[in-house]
Amino acid sequence: MTDGVDERKRDTLRRFAALGAAAPFVGSATADSDDGTADDPSGQDDNETREAICGYVSTTPGAHFSKLRDDLRLGTGETQYHLRRLEDGGAVESIKDGDYRRYYPADRFDRWEKQALGYLRRETPRLMILELLSEPDLTGAALADRIGVSRPTISAAAGELSEAGILDREDGYRLEEPERIIALVVRYADSFGPEAVAFADQLADYVRHDPRR
């Protein structure tokens, strides 16, 4: 690893470690640490890495293993080790989502919210959800046109969202509990990408609008 790459990794870890230190986690980012003390540089590095992971998971709940690893510039074994320690210490929890394992701050979200966050991290379901939040009466054909995917792709994603209890397909497409989804989108918009940020900004403009003027 070159000095430049190593320094970028350290900068990334420090930035997320600051968030992790301030995050209201139930467990401790340094829980059960037997790999260093305050006087041991290797122990400090491990603690900083775990605090960085806590900070990342706090601001990007539902991120899967590979994204977390890559965004924090960690190695695969390094990531596995620290996530295992954090889960054992009660700071982080995870659920299996198809081929992915997604990570969340412990005891912050219920099962439905975890599933919703997981789908918001997938491009086609996320765009479908955002479009339906903006226009609840959109058809499958309209969603396909707006998102730029095929009708079968929309239908497959809708089936998964329906099984997760996020979408009702009984009479068209209708989001279940849209207020809860809006709260998740707005709170974590930056981590979902530009479409979510634009939706959150539009929502803020609507809330600030005074119809008497």
mmCIF file of C-alpha atoms in Angstrom:
data_model
loop_
_atom_site.group_PDB
_atom_site.id
_atom_site.type_symbol
_atom_site.label_atom_id
_atom_site.label_comp_id
_atom_site.label_asym_id
_atom_site.label_seq_id
_atom_site.Cartn_x
_atom_site.Cartn_y
_atom_site.Cartn_z
ATOM 1 C CA MET A 1 0.000 0.000 0.000
ATOM 2 C CA THR A 2 1.426 3.366 -0.953
ATOM 3 C CA ASP A 3 1.707 6.252 1.481
ATOM 4 C CA GLY A 4 -0.922 8.207 -0.476
ATOM 5 C CA VAL A 5 -3.463 5.387 -0.403
ATOM 6 C CA ASP A 6 -2.777 4.710 3.286
ATOM 7 C CA GLU A 7 -3.288 8.374 4.169
ATOM 8 C CA ARG A 8 -6.585 8.501 2.279
ATOM 9 C CA LYS A 9 -7.713 5.432 4.201
ATOM 10 C CA ARG A 10 -6.760 7.045 7.529
ATOM 11 C CA ASP A 11 -8.552 10.273 6.613
ATOM 12 C CA THR A 12 -11.679 8.286 5.731
ATOM 13 C CA LEU A 13 -11.544 6.317 8.968
ATOM 14 C CA ARG A 14 -10.981 9.431 11.074
ATOM 15 C CA ARG A 15 -13.961 11.159 9.463
ATOM 16 C CA PHE A 16 -16.332 8.280 10.147
ATOM 17 C CA ALA A 17 -14.761 7.566 13.548
ATOM 18 C CA ALA A 18 -15.822 11.057 14.644
ATOM 19 C CA LEU A 19 -19.388 10.150 13.691
ATOM 20 C CA GLY A 20 -19.087 6.795 15.420
ATOM 21 C CA ALA A 21 -17.876 8.374 18.645
ATOM 22 C CA ALA A 22 -20.944 10.627 18.679
ATOM 23 C CA ALA A 23 -23.465 8.017 17.525
ATOM 24 C CA PRO A 24 -26.000 6.791 20.132
ATOM 25 C CA PHE A 25 -25.112 3.103 19.841
ATOM 26 C CA VAL A 26 -26.476 0.628 22.341
ATOM 27 C CA GLY A 27 -23.229 -1.335 22.414
ATOM 28 C CA SER A 28 -19.703 -0.022 22.446
ATOM 29 C CA ALA A 29 -17.462 0.377 19.431
ATOM 30 C CA THR A 30 -14.581 -0.736 21.633
ATOM 31 C CA ALA A 31 -16.450 -3.449 23.502
ATOM 32 C CA ASP A 32 -14.501 -6.556 24.509
ATOM 33 C CA SER A 33 -11.313 -5.207 22.997
ATOM 34 C CA ASP A 34 -8.442 -7.536 23.758
ATOM 35 C CA ASP A 35 -6.213 -6.406 20.922
ATOM 36 C CA GLY A 36 -4.727 -3.284 22.458
ATOM 37 C CA THR A 37 -4.842 -0.742 25.222
ATOM 38 C CA ALA A 38 -4.748 3.022 25.300
ATOM 39 C CA ASP A 39 -0.928 2.762 25.286
ATOM 40 C CA ASP A 40 -0.834 0.358 22.344
ATOM 41 C CA PRO A 41 -0.917 1.993 18.869
ATOM 42 C CA SER A 42 -2.357 -1.159 17.287
ATOM 43 C CA GLY A 43 -5.197 -1.098 19.814
ATOM 44 C CA GLN A 44 -5.877 2.551 19.070
ATOM 45 C CA ASP A 45 -5.996 1.736 15.349
ATOM 46 C CA ASP A 46 -8.482 -1.065 15.973
ATOM 47 C CA ASN A 47 -10.677 1.161 18.102
ATOM 48 C CA GLU A 48 -10.575 3.905 15.481
ATOM 49 C CA THR A 49 -11.539 1.412 12.784
ATOM 50 C CA ARG A 50 -14.490 0.134 14.807
ATOM 51 C CA GLU A 51 -15.615 3.675 15.603
ATOM 52 C CA ALA A 52 -15.383 4.449 11.878
ATOM 53 C CA ILE A 53 -17.545 1.438 11.065
ATOM 54 C CA CYS A 54 -20.067 2.556 13.696
ATOM 55 C CA GLY A 55 -20.115 6.034 12.209
ATOM 56 C CA TYR A 56 -20.576 4.657 8.718
ATOM 57 C CA VAL A 57 -23.378 2.284 9.724
ATOM 58 C CA SER A 58 -25.087 5.090 11.653
ATOM 59 C CA THR A 59 -25.190 7.355 8.593
ATOM 60 C CA THR A 60 -25.624 4.600 5.969
ATOM 61 C CA PRO A 61 -27.914 2.019 7.610
ATOM 62 C CA GLY A 62 -28.631 -0.951 5.390
ATOM 63 C CA ALA A 63 -25.307 -0.794 3.545
ATOM 64 C CA HIS A 64 -24.067 -4.229 2.564
ATOM 65 C CA PHE A 65 -20.688 -5.685 3.435
ATOM 66 C CA SER A 66 -18.872 -4.899 0.174
ATOM 67 C CA LYS A 67 -20.006 -1.272 0.088
ATOM 68 C CA LEU A 68 -18.995 -0.725 3.702
ATOM 69 C CA ARG A 69 -15.617 -2.321 3.083
ATOM 70 C CA ASP A 70 -14.940 -0.334 -0.084
ATOM 71 C CA ASP A 71 -16.195 3.022 1.205
ATOM 72 C CA LEU A 72 -14.001 2.737 4.292
ATOM 73 C CA ARG A 73 -11.021 1.462 2.241
ATOM 74 C CA LEU A 74 -10.693 -1.641 4.390
ATOM 75 C CA GLY A 75 -9.567 -5.140 3.521
ATOM 76 C CA THR A 76 -12.041 -8.020 3.438
ATOM 77 C CA GLY A 77 -10.565 -9.867 6.415
ATOM 78 C CA GLU A 78 -10.164 -6.621 8.348
ATOM 79 C CA THR A 79 -13.815 -5.726 7.749
ATOM 80 C CA GLN A 80 -15.045 -9.184 8.719
ATOM 81 C CA TYR A 81 -13.030 -9.127 11.934
ATOM 82 C CA HIS A 82 -14.223 -5.733 13.128
ATOM 83 C CA LEU A 83 -17.867 -6.301 12.157
ATOM 84 C CA ARG A 84 -17.842 -9.577 14.063
ATOM 85 C CA ARG A 85 -16.451 -7.832 17.136
ATOM 86 C CA LEU A 86 -19.037 -5.068 16.844
ATOM 87 C CA GLU A 87 -21.911 -7.528 16.504
ATOM 88 C CA ASP A 88 -20.619 -9.553 19.461
ATOM 89 C CA GLY A 89 -20.354 -6.323 21.461
ATOM 90 C CA GLY A 90 -23.945 -5.328 20.659
ATOM 91 C CA ALA A 91 -23.127 -2.162 18.706
ATOM 92 C CA VAL A 92 -24.097 -3.403 15.241
ATOM 93 C CA GLU A 93 -26.578 -5.944 13.926
ATOM 94 C CA SER A 94 -27.142 -7.424 10.496
ATOM 95 C CA ILE A 95 -29.707 -9.297 8.431
ATOM 96 C CA LYS A 96 -29.319 -11.430 5.315
ATOM 97 C CA ASP A 97 -30.895 -9.859 2.235
ATOM 98 C CA GLY A 98 -30.636 -12.225 -0.723
ATOM 99 C CA ASP A 99 -26.961 -12.401 -1.643
ATOM 100 C CA TYR A 100 -26.134 -9.502 0.680
ATOM 101 C CA ARG A 101 -25.661 -9.035 4.396
ATOM 102 C CA ARG A 102 -26.776 -5.576 5.466
ATOM 103 C CA TYR A 103 -25.665 -3.764 8.617
ATOM 104 C CA TYR A 104 -27.541 -1.472 11.000
ATOM 105 C CA PRO A 105 -26.992 0.241 14.348
ATOM 106 C CA ALA A 106 -28.245 -2.139 17.016
ATOM 107 C CA ASP A 107 -31.806 -1.701 18.294
ATOM 108 C CA ARG A 108 -32.556 1.362 16.175
ATOM 109 C CA PHE A 109 -34.843 -0.083 13.496
ATOM 110 C CA ASP A 110 -37.574 -2.698 13.472
ATOM 111 C CA ARG A 111 -37.705 -5.485 10.897
ATOM 112 C CA TRP A 112 -39.925 -3.547 8.475
ATOM 113 C CA GLU A 113 -37.657 -0.492 8.569
ATOM 114 C CA LYS A 114 -34.584 -2.640 7.961
ATOM 115 C CA GLN A 115 -36.211 -4.167 4.909
ATOM 116 C CA ALA A 116 -37.300 -0.746 3.658
ATOM 117 C CA LEU A 117 -33.769 0.600 4.072
ATOM 118 C CA GLY A 118 -32.405 -2.411 2.221
ATOM 119 C CA TYR A 119 -34.687 -1.793 -0.752
ATOM 120 C CA LEU A 120 -33.903 1.909 -0.716
ATOM 121 C CA ARG A 121 -30.270 0.893 -1.275
ATOM 122 C CA ARG A 122 -31.207 -0.930 -4.495
ATOM 123 C CA GLU A 123 -31.487 1.334 -7.506
ATOM 124 C CA THR A 124 -34.706 0.148 -9.187
ATOM 125 C CA PRO A 125 -36.763 -0.320 -5.987
ATOM 126 C CA ARG A 126 -35.467 3.017 -4.657
ATOM 127 C CA LEU A 127 -36.473 4.891 -7.813
ATOM 128 C CA MET A 128 -39.866 3.168 -7.815
ATOM 129 C CA ILE A 129 -40.449 4.178 -4.198
ATOM 130 C CA LEU A 130 -39.424 7.785 -4.837
ATOM 131 C CA GLU A 131 -41.688 8.020 -7.892
ATOM 132 C CA LEU A 132 -44.629 6.544 -5.992
ATOM 133 C CA LEU A 133 -44.059 8.896 -3.077
ATOM 134 C CA SER A 134 -44.246 11.799 -5.518
ATOM 135 C CA GLU A 135 -47.152 10.408 -7.585
ATOM 136 C CA PRO A 136 -49.034 7.583 -5.835
ATOM 137 C CA ASP A 137 -51.209 6.757 -8.871
ATOM 138 C CA LEU A 138 -48.406 5.811 -11.266
ATOM 139 C CA THR A 139 -48.890 2.564 -13.196
ATOM 140 C CA GLY A 140 -46.246 -0.066 -13.831
ATOM 141 C CA ALA A 141 -45.891 1.165 -17.408
ATOM 142 C CA ALA A 142 -45.407 4.754 -16.252
ATOM 143 C CA LEU A 143 -42.816 3.664 -13.704
ATOM 144 C CA ALA A 144 -40.913 1.719 -16.359
ATOM 145 C CA ASP A 145 -40.872 4.767 -18.652
ATOM 146 C CA ARG A 146 -39.764 7.161 -15.941
ATOM 147 C CA ILE A 147 -37.050 4.939 -14.509
ATOM 148 C CA GLY A 148 -35.870 3.669 -17.871
ATOM 149 C CA VAL A 149 -36.215 -0.066 -17.265
ATOM 150 C CA SER A 150 -38.418 -2.798 -18.710
ATOM 151 C CA ARG A 151 -41.901 -3.679 -17.489
ATOM 152 C CA PRO A 152 -40.714 -7.138 -16.321
ATOM 153 C CA THR A 153 -38.029 -5.418 -14.229
ATOM 154 C CA ILE A 154 -40.681 -3.247 -12.585
ATOM 155 C CA SER A 155 -42.934 -6.247 -12.043
ATOM 156 C CA ALA A 156 -40.134 -8.275 -10.429
ATOM 157 C CA ALA A 157 -39.163 -5.426 -8.111
ATOM 158 C CA ALA A 158 -42.812 -4.819 -7.230
ATOM 159 C CA GLY A 159 -43.174 -8.485 -6.288
ATOM 160 C CA GLU A 160 -40.235 -8.274 -3.893
ATOM 161 C CA LEU A 161 -41.508 -5.035 -2.368
ATOM 162 C CA SER A 162 -44.925 -6.612 -1.923
ATOM 163 C CA GLU A 163 -43.500 -9.687 -0.171
ATOM 164 C CA ALA A 164 -41.604 -7.349 2.178
ATOM 165 C CA GLY A 165 -44.814 -5.512 3.078
ATOM 166 C CA ILE A 166 -43.647 -2.263 1.485
ATOM 167 C CA LEU A 167 -45.932 -2.245 -1.567
ATOM 168 C CA ASP A 168 -49.604 -3.201 -1.970
ATOM 169 C CA ARG A 169 -50.330 -4.558 -5.465
ATOM 170 C CA GLU A 170 -53.987 -5.463 -4.926
ATOM 171 C CA ASP A 171 -55.304 -2.495 -6.917
ATOM 172 C CA GLY A 172 -52.394 -0.936 -8.794
ATOM 173 C CA TYR A 173 -49.303 0.053 -6.863
ATOM 174 C CA ARG A 174 -49.680 1.624 -3.427
ATOM 175 C CA LEU A 175 -46.931 2.087 -0.858
ATOM 176 C CA GLU A 176 -47.579 0.740 2.612
ATOM 177 C CA GLU A 177 -46.840 3.221 5.406
ATOM 178 C CA PRO A 178 -45.544 6.021 3.147
ATOM 179 C CA GLU A 179 -44.963 8.329 6.103
ATOM 180 C CA ARG A 180 -42.403 5.941 7.578
ATOM 181 C CA ILE A 181 -40.682 5.599 4.222
ATOM 182 C CA ILE A 182 -40.561 9.383 3.819
ATOM 183 C CA ALA A 183 -38.941 9.693 7.252
ATOM 184 C CA LEU A 184 -36.224 7.205 6.244
ATOM 185 C CA VAL A 185 -35.643 8.840 2.854
ATOM 186 C CA VAL A 186 -35.355 12.326 4.303
ATOM 187 C CA ARG A 187 -33.147 11.323 7.229
ATOM 188 C CA TYR A 188 -30.659 9.377 5.106
ATOM 189 C CA ALA A 189 -31.118 11.119 1.751
ATOM 190 C CA ASP A 190 -27.432 11.896 1.291
ATOM 191 C CA SER A 191 -26.571 8.214 1.504
ATOM 192 C CA PHE A 192 -29.180 7.209 -1.084
ATOM 193 C CA GLY A 193 -27.992 9.439 -3.900
ATOM 194 C CA PRO A 194 -29.096 12.513 -5.881
ATOM 195 C CA GLU A 195 -32.683 11.419 -6.540
ATOM 196 C CA ALA A 196 -33.349 11.005 -2.823
ATOM 197 C CA VAL A 197 -31.665 14.336 -2.069
ATOM 198 C CA ALA A 198 -33.829 16.048 -4.704
ATOM 199 C CA PHE A 199 -36.965 14.451 -3.219
ATOM 200 C CA ALA A 200 -35.994 15.563 0.293
ATOM 201 C CA ASP A 201 -35.301 19.103 -0.953
ATOM 202 C CA GLN A 202 -38.682 19.272 -2.701
ATOM 203 C CA LEU A 203 -40.399 18.010 0.419
ATOM 204 C CA ALA A 204 -38.669 20.664 2.509
ATOM 205 C CA ASP A 205 -39.823 23.354 0.071
ATOM 206 C CA TYR A 206 -43.385 22.044 0.322
ATOM 207 C CA VAL A 207 -43.308 22.045 4.117
ATOM 208 C CA ARG A 208 -42.002 25.643 4.140
ATOM 209 C CA HIS A 209 -44.683 26.780 1.664
ATOM 210 C CA ASP A 210 -47.308 29.080 3.164
ATOM 211 C CA PRO A 211 -50.568 28.752 1.126
ATOM 212 C CA ARG A 212 -51.805 32.108 2.480
ATOM 213 C CA ARG A 213 -49.159 33.951 0.472
#
